[in-house]
């Protein structure tokens, strides 16, 4: 692994609830992510995947444990929905976010906004308003907007879950190709096992609440990937086993 850019060391997270009780969401989370890695986080609903991203982004603090990660102003975040400003054009959406990040930045941006539009296949759409774009294209704008701030790390919270499967496949291929070119550090939360193992360099599998790291599995396979690849098939089987999905259930999926 390259030099770690993220290190969780025995991180726990609890929330206060009614009656003076607390709900523990994450327990004893420890793992590292190297610079330029693409790490997917899998786990059942309620396992703390989104909470983990919120801690990484600085939106929430851990209850205990240590976290070493880029500062919040060095992080890009892509949500389940694009969250674009509807009264601004595509280019303006990128520009506003980028301008906000420019304040206090120690080094100038290395690339123009046009470069990020081109990388997302949106060069001809800079003057369009979000309403004129498909859901898939809006999500591409969201990814380009995050990348245009030139973050040290990109966090993605189920970015393709709201898309139909055909559109989602195209967006996965787009993200894969973009990562192969730029090698940004990505932490990618998903419920989709195939999405995780066809995109990521490694997969972190969390248990049911409170979320604990069941395994951190490296994926040694070239892109593009297929389940017919023995290395990919092996990881798929391990992940499904950790998630409690047996062979008979897998065959029915």
CSV table of C-alpha atoms in Angstrom, one decimal:
chain,number,residue,atom,x,y,z
A,1,UNK,CA,0.0,0.0,0.0
A,2,UNK,CA,1.2,3.5,-0.7
A,3,UNK,CA,1.6,6.1,2.1
A,4,UNK,CA,-1.6,6.2,4.1
A,5,UNK,CA,-3.8,9.3,3.6
A,6,UNK,CA,-6.5,8.0,6.0
A,7,UNK,CA,-6.0,6.0,9.3
A,8,UNK,CA,-8.8,5.0,11.6
A,9,UNK,CA,-7.5,3.8,15.0
A,10,UNK,CA,-10.2,2.2,17.3
A,11,UNK,CA,-12.8,4.8,16.3
A,12,UNK,CA,-16.2,4.5,18.0
A,13,UNK,CA,-19.3,6.6,17.4
A,14,UNK,CA,-22.4,6.8,19.6
A,15,UNK,CA,-25.4,9.1,19.5
A,16,UNK,CA,-27.5,10.3,22.4
A,17,UNK,CA,-31.1,9.2,22.3
A,18,UNK,CA,-34.3,9.9,24.3
A,19,UNK,CA,-34.2,8.8,28.0
A,20,UNK,CA,-30.6,9.5,28.5
A,21,UNK,CA,-29.5,6.4,26.6
A,22,UNK,CA,-27.0,6.2,23.7
A,23,UNK,CA,-27.0,4.3,20.4
A,24,UNK,CA,-23.6,2.9,19.3
A,25,UNK,CA,-23.3,3.0,15.6
A,26,UNK,CA,-19.6,2.3,15.0
A,27,UNK,CA,-17.3,0.2,17.3
A,28,UNK,CA,-13.5,-0.2,17.2
A,29,UNK,CA,-13.1,0.8,13.6
A,30,UNK,CA,-9.5,0.5,12.5
A,31,UNK,CA,-8.2,0.6,8.9
A,32,UNK,CA,-5.9,2.6,6.6
A,33,UNK,CA,-6.3,3.9,3.0
A,34,UNK,CA,-3.3,4.6,0.9
A,35,UNK,CA,-2.9,7.7,-1.3
A,36,UNK,CA,-4.6,7.1,-4.7
A,37,UNK,CA,-6.6,4.0,-3.6
A,38,UNK,CA,-10.3,3.5,-4.4
A,39,UNK,CA,-11.9,1.9,-1.3
A,40,UNK,CA,-15.5,0.7,-1.2
A,41,UNK,CA,-17.4,0.3,2.1
A,42,UNK,CA,-20.1,-2.3,2.2
A,43,UNK,CA,-22.4,-3.4,5.0
A,44,UNK,CA,-26.1,-3.9,5.9
A,45,UNK,CA,-28.4,-1.0,6.5
A,46,UNK,CA,-27.7,0.6,9.8
A,47,UNK,CA,-24.0,-0.5,9.9
A,48,UNK,CA,-22.7,3.0,10.0
A,49,UNK,CA,-21.4,3.4,6.5
A,50,UNK,CA,-22.7,7.0,6.1
A,51,UNK,CA,-21.7,7.8,9.6
A,52,UNK,CA,-18.1,6.7,8.7
A,53,UNK,CA,-18.2,9.2,5.8
A,54,UNK,CA,-19.5,11.9,8.0
A,55,UNK,CA,-16.7,11.4,10.4
A,56,UNK,CA,-14.2,11.4,7.6
A,57,UNK,CA,-15.6,14.7,6.2
A,58,UNK,CA,-15.6,16.4,9.5
A,59,UNK,CA,-19.4,16.7,9.7
A,60,UNK,CA,-19.3,14.5,12.9
A,61,UNK,CA,-16.7,13.8,15.5
A,62,UNK,CA,-15.8,10.3,16.7
A,63,UNK,CA,-16.9,9.5,20.3
A,64,UNK,CA,-13.5,7.9,20.9
A,65,UNK,CA,-10.5,6.7,19.0
A,66,UNK,CA,-8.1,8.5,16.6
A,67,UNK,CA,-8.5,9.6,13.0
A,68,UNK,CA,-5.8,10.9,10.7
A,69,UNK,CA,-7.2,12.2,7.5
A,70,UNK,CA,-7.2,15.3,5.2
A,71,UNK,CA,-8.8,18.4,6.7
A,72,UNK,CA,-12.5,19.1,5.7
A,73,UNK,CA,-11.4,21.8,3.2
A,74,UNK,CA,-9.3,19.2,1.3
A,75,UNK,CA,-12.3,16.8,0.9
A,76,UNK,CA,-14.8,16.5,-2.0
A,77,UNK,CA,-18.2,14.9,-1.3
A,78,UNK,CA,-20.6,13.4,-3.8
A,79,UNK,CA,-24.1,12.5,-2.4
A,80,UNK,CA,-26.8,10.1,-3.5
A,81,UNK,CA,-28.5,13.0,-5.4
A,82,UNK,CA,-26.7,15.7,-7.4
A,83,UNK,CA,-27.8,18.6,-5.3
A,84,UNK,CA,-27.1,21.1,-8.0
A,85,UNK,CA,-28.2,24.8,-7.9
A,86,UNK,CA,-31.1,24.8,-10.4
A,87,UNK,CA,-30.8,28.5,-11.2
A,88,UNK,CA,-27.1,28.1,-12.1
A,89,UNK,CA,-25.6,26.6,-15.3
A,90,UNK,CA,-23.4,23.5,-15.1
A,91,UNK,CA,-20.3,25.7,-15.4
A,92,UNK,CA,-21.5,28.1,-12.7
A,93,UNK,CA,-22.3,25.2,-10.4
A,94,UNK,CA,-18.6,24.1,-10.6
A,95,UNK,CA,-17.4,27.7,-10.4
A,96,UNK,CA,-19.3,28.6,-7.2
A,97,UNK,CA,-18.1,25.6,-5.3
A,98,UNK,CA,-14.6,26.1,-6.5
A,99,UNK,CA,-14.5,29.8,-5.6
A,100,UNK,CA,-15.7,29.0,-2.1
A,101,UNK,CA,-12.8,26.5,-1.7
A,102,UNK,CA,-10.3,28.9,-3.1
A,103,UNK,CA,-10.5,31.1,0.0
A,104,UNK,CA,-7.6,30.2,2.3
A,105,UNK,CA,-6.2,27.7,-0.2
A,106,UNK,CA,-2.4,27.6,0.0
A,107,UNK,CA,-1.7,26.6,-3.6
A,108,UNK,CA,-3.5,27.7,-6.8
A,109,UNK,CA,-5.7,25.3,-8.7
A,110,UNK,CA,-3.8,23.2,-11.2
A,111,UNK,CA,-6.6,22.8,-13.9
A,112,UNK,CA,-9.4,25.0,-15.3
A,113,UNK,CA,-13.0,24.2,-14.8
A,114,UNK,CA,-13.1,23.3,-18.6
A,115,UNK,CA,-10.7,20.4,-17.9
A,116,UNK,CA,-13.1,18.9,-15.4
A,117,UNK,CA,-16.1,19.3,-17.7
A,118,UNK,CA,-14.1,17.6,-20.4
A,119,UNK,CA,-13.1,14.7,-18.0
A,120,UNK,CA,-16.8,14.2,-17.3
A,121,UNK,CA,-17.8,14.3,-20.9
A,122,UNK,CA,-19.7,17.6,-20.3
A,123,UNK,CA,-17.7,20.0,-22.5
A,124,UNK,CA,-20.8,20.8,-24.6
A,125,UNK,CA,-23.1,21.3,-21.6
A,126,UNK,CA,-21.4,24.0,-19.6
A,127,UNK,CA,-24.1,26.5,-20.4
A,128,UNK,CA,-27.0,24.2,-19.7
A,129,UNK,CA,-29.2,24.4,-16.6
A,130,UNK,CA,-29.6,21.2,-14.5
A,131,UNK,CA,-33.2,20.7,-15.5
A,132,UNK,CA,-32.1,20.2,-19.1
A,133,UNK,CA,-29.9,17.2,-18.1
A,134,UNK,CA,-30.7,13.6,-17.4
A,135,UNK,CA,-30.3,12.2,-13.9
A,136,UNK,CA,-27.1,10.5,-15.0
A,137,UNK,CA,-25.6,13.6,-16.4
A,138,UNK,CA,-26.6,15.6,-13.3
A,139,UNK,CA,-24.6,13.1,-11.2
A,140,UNK,CA,-21.6,13.5,-13.6
A,141,UNK,CA,-21.8,17.3,-12.9
A,142,UNK,CA,-21.9,16.5,-9.2
A,143,UNK,CA,-18.7,14.4,-9.5
A,144,UNK,CA,-17.0,17.0,-11.7
A,145,UNK,CA,-18.0,19.7,-9.2
A,146,UNK,CA,-16.3,17.8,-6.4
A,147,UNK,CA,-13.2,17.1,-8.5
A,148,UNK,CA,-12.9,20.7,-9.6
A,149,UNK,CA,-12.0,21.7,-6.0
A,150,UNK,CA,-8.9,19.4,-6.5
A,151,UNK,CA,-9.5,17.6,-3.2
A,152,UNK,CA,-7.0,15.3,-1.5
A,153,UNK,CA,-9.8,12.8,-1.0
A,154,UNK,CA,-13.2,12.2,-2.6
A,155,UNK,CA,-16.1,10.7,-0.5
A,156,UNK,CA,-19.0,9.2,-2.4
A,157,UNK,CA,-22.2,8.1,-0.6
A,158,UNK,CA,-24.1,5.7,-2.8
A,159,UNK,CA,-23.8,8.1,-5.8
A,160,UNK,CA,-25.6,5.9,-8.3
A,161,UNK,CA,-28.3,4.4,-6.1
A,162,UNK,CA,-31.0,6.7,-7.4
A,163,UNK,CA,-30.3,5.9,-11.0
A,164,UNK,CA,-31.9,3.1,-13.1
A,165,UNK,CA,-29.5,0.2,-13.7
A,166,UNK,CA,-28.6,1.0,-17.3
A,167,UNK,CA,-27.7,4.6,-16.4
A,168,UNK,CA,-25.9,3.4,-13.3
A,169,UNK,CA,-23.7,1.0,-15.3
A,170,UNK,CA,-22.7,3.9,-17.6
A,171,UNK,CA,-21.8,6.0,-14.6
A,172,UNK,CA,-19.8,3.3,-13.0
A,173,UNK,CA,-17.8,2.9,-16.2
A,174,UNK,CA,-17.3,6.7,-16.3
A,175,UNK,CA,-16.1,6.8,-12.7
A,176,UNK,CA,-13.8,3.8,-13.3
A,177,UNK,CA,-12.2,5.4,-16.3
A,178,UNK,CA,-11.9,8.8,-14.5
A,179,UNK,CA,-10.1,7.1,-11.5
A,180,UNK,CA,-7.8,5.2,-13.8
A,181,UNK,CA,-6.7,8.5,-15.4
A,182,UNK,CA,-6.4,10.6,-12.3
A,183,UNK,CA,-5.9,8.1,-9.4
A,184,UNK,CA,-7.7,10.3,-6.9
A,185,UNK,CA,-8.2,8.8,-3.4
A,186,UNK,CA,-11.8,7.7,-3.2
A,187,UNK,CA,-13.9,6.3,-0.3
A,188,UNK,CA,-17.1,4.9,-1.9
A,189,UNK,CA,-20.1,3.7,0.2
A,190,UNK,CA,-22.5,1.3,-1.5
A,191,UNK,CA,-25.0,-1.5,-0.9
A,192,UNK,CA,-24.2,-3.0,-4.3
A,193,UNK,CA,-21.5,-5.8,-4.0
A,194,UNK,CA,-20.9,-6.0,-7.7
A,195,UNK,CA,-20.5,-2.3,-7.9
A,196,UNK,CA,-17.9,-2.4,-5.1
A,197,UNK,CA,-15.8,-5.2,-6.4
A,198,UNK,CA,-15.8,-4.0,-10.1
A,199,UNK,CA,-14.7,-0.5,-9.1
A,200,UNK,CA,-12.5,-0.6,-6.0
A,201,UNK,CA,-9.0,-1.5,-5.2
A,202,UNK,CA,-10.2,-2.9,-1.9
A,203,UNK,CA,-13.4,-3.5,0.0
A,204,UNK,CA,-14.1,-2.9,3.7
A,205,UNK,CA,-17.0,-5.0,5.0
A,206,UNK,CA,-18.9,-3.8,8.1
A,207,UNK,CA,-21.0,-5.8,10.4
A,208,UNK,CA,-24.5,-5.0,11.5
A,209,UNK,CA,-24.9,-2.3,14.1
A,210,UNK,CA,-22.7,-1.4,15.8
A,211,UNK,CA,-20.6,-1.5,12.7
A,212,UNK,CA,-17.2,-3.3,13.1
A,213,UNK,CA,-14.7,-4.1,10.3
A,214,UNK,CA,-15.2,-7.7,9.4
A,215,UNK,CA,-12.6,-7.6,6.7
A,216,UNK,CA,-10.6,-5.3,4.5
A,217,UNK,CA,-10.1,-7.2,1.2
A,218,UNK,CA,-7.7,-6.2,-1.5
A,219,UNK,CA,-8.8,-6.8,-5.1
A,220,UNK,CA,-6.0,-7.9,-7.3
A,221,UNK,CA,-7.6,-7.7,-10.7
A,222,UNK,CA,-7.2,-5.4,-13.8
A,223,UNK,CA,-10.0,-3.2,-15.1
A,224,UNK,CA,-12.4,-3.7,-16.6
A,225,UNK,CA,-13.5,-6.5,-14.4
A,226,UNK,CA,-15.9,-9.4,-14.8
A,227,UNK,CA,-17.3,-12.0,-12.3
A,228,UNK,CA,-15.8,-14.6,-14.6
A,229,UNK,CA,-12.3,-13.5,-13.5
A,230,UNK,CA,-11.2,-16.0,-10.7
A,231,UNK,CA,-9.8,-13.2,-8.5
A,232,UNK,CA,-13.1,-11.2,-8.8
A,233,UNK,CA,-15.2,-14.3,-8.2
A,234,UNK,CA,-13.1,-15.1,-5.1
A,235,UNK,CA,-13.6,-11.7,-3.6
A,236,UNK,CA,-17.3,-11.8,-4.4
A,237,UNK,CA,-17.7,-15.1,-2.6
A,238,UNK,CA,-15.8,-13.8,0.5
A,239,UNK,CA,-17.9,-10.6,0.6
A,240,UNK,CA,-21.2,-12.4,0.2
A,241,UNK,CA,-20.2,-14.9,2.9
A,242,UNK,CA,-19.3,-12.0,5.3
A,243,UNK,CA,-22.7,-10.4,4.6
A,244,UNK,CA,-24.4,-13.7,5.4
A,245,UNK,CA,-25.5,-14.6,1.9
A,246,UNK,CA,-25.2,-18.3,1.1
A,247,UNK,CA,-24.4,-19.9,-2.3
A,248,UNK,CA,-28.1,-20.8,-2.8
A,249,UNK,CA,-29.2,-17.2,-2.2
A,250,UNK,CA,-26.4,-15.9,-4.4
A,251,UNK,CA,-27.6,-18.0,-7.3
A,252,UNK,CA,-31.0,-16.5,-7.0
A,253,UNK,CA,-29.7,-12.9,-7.2
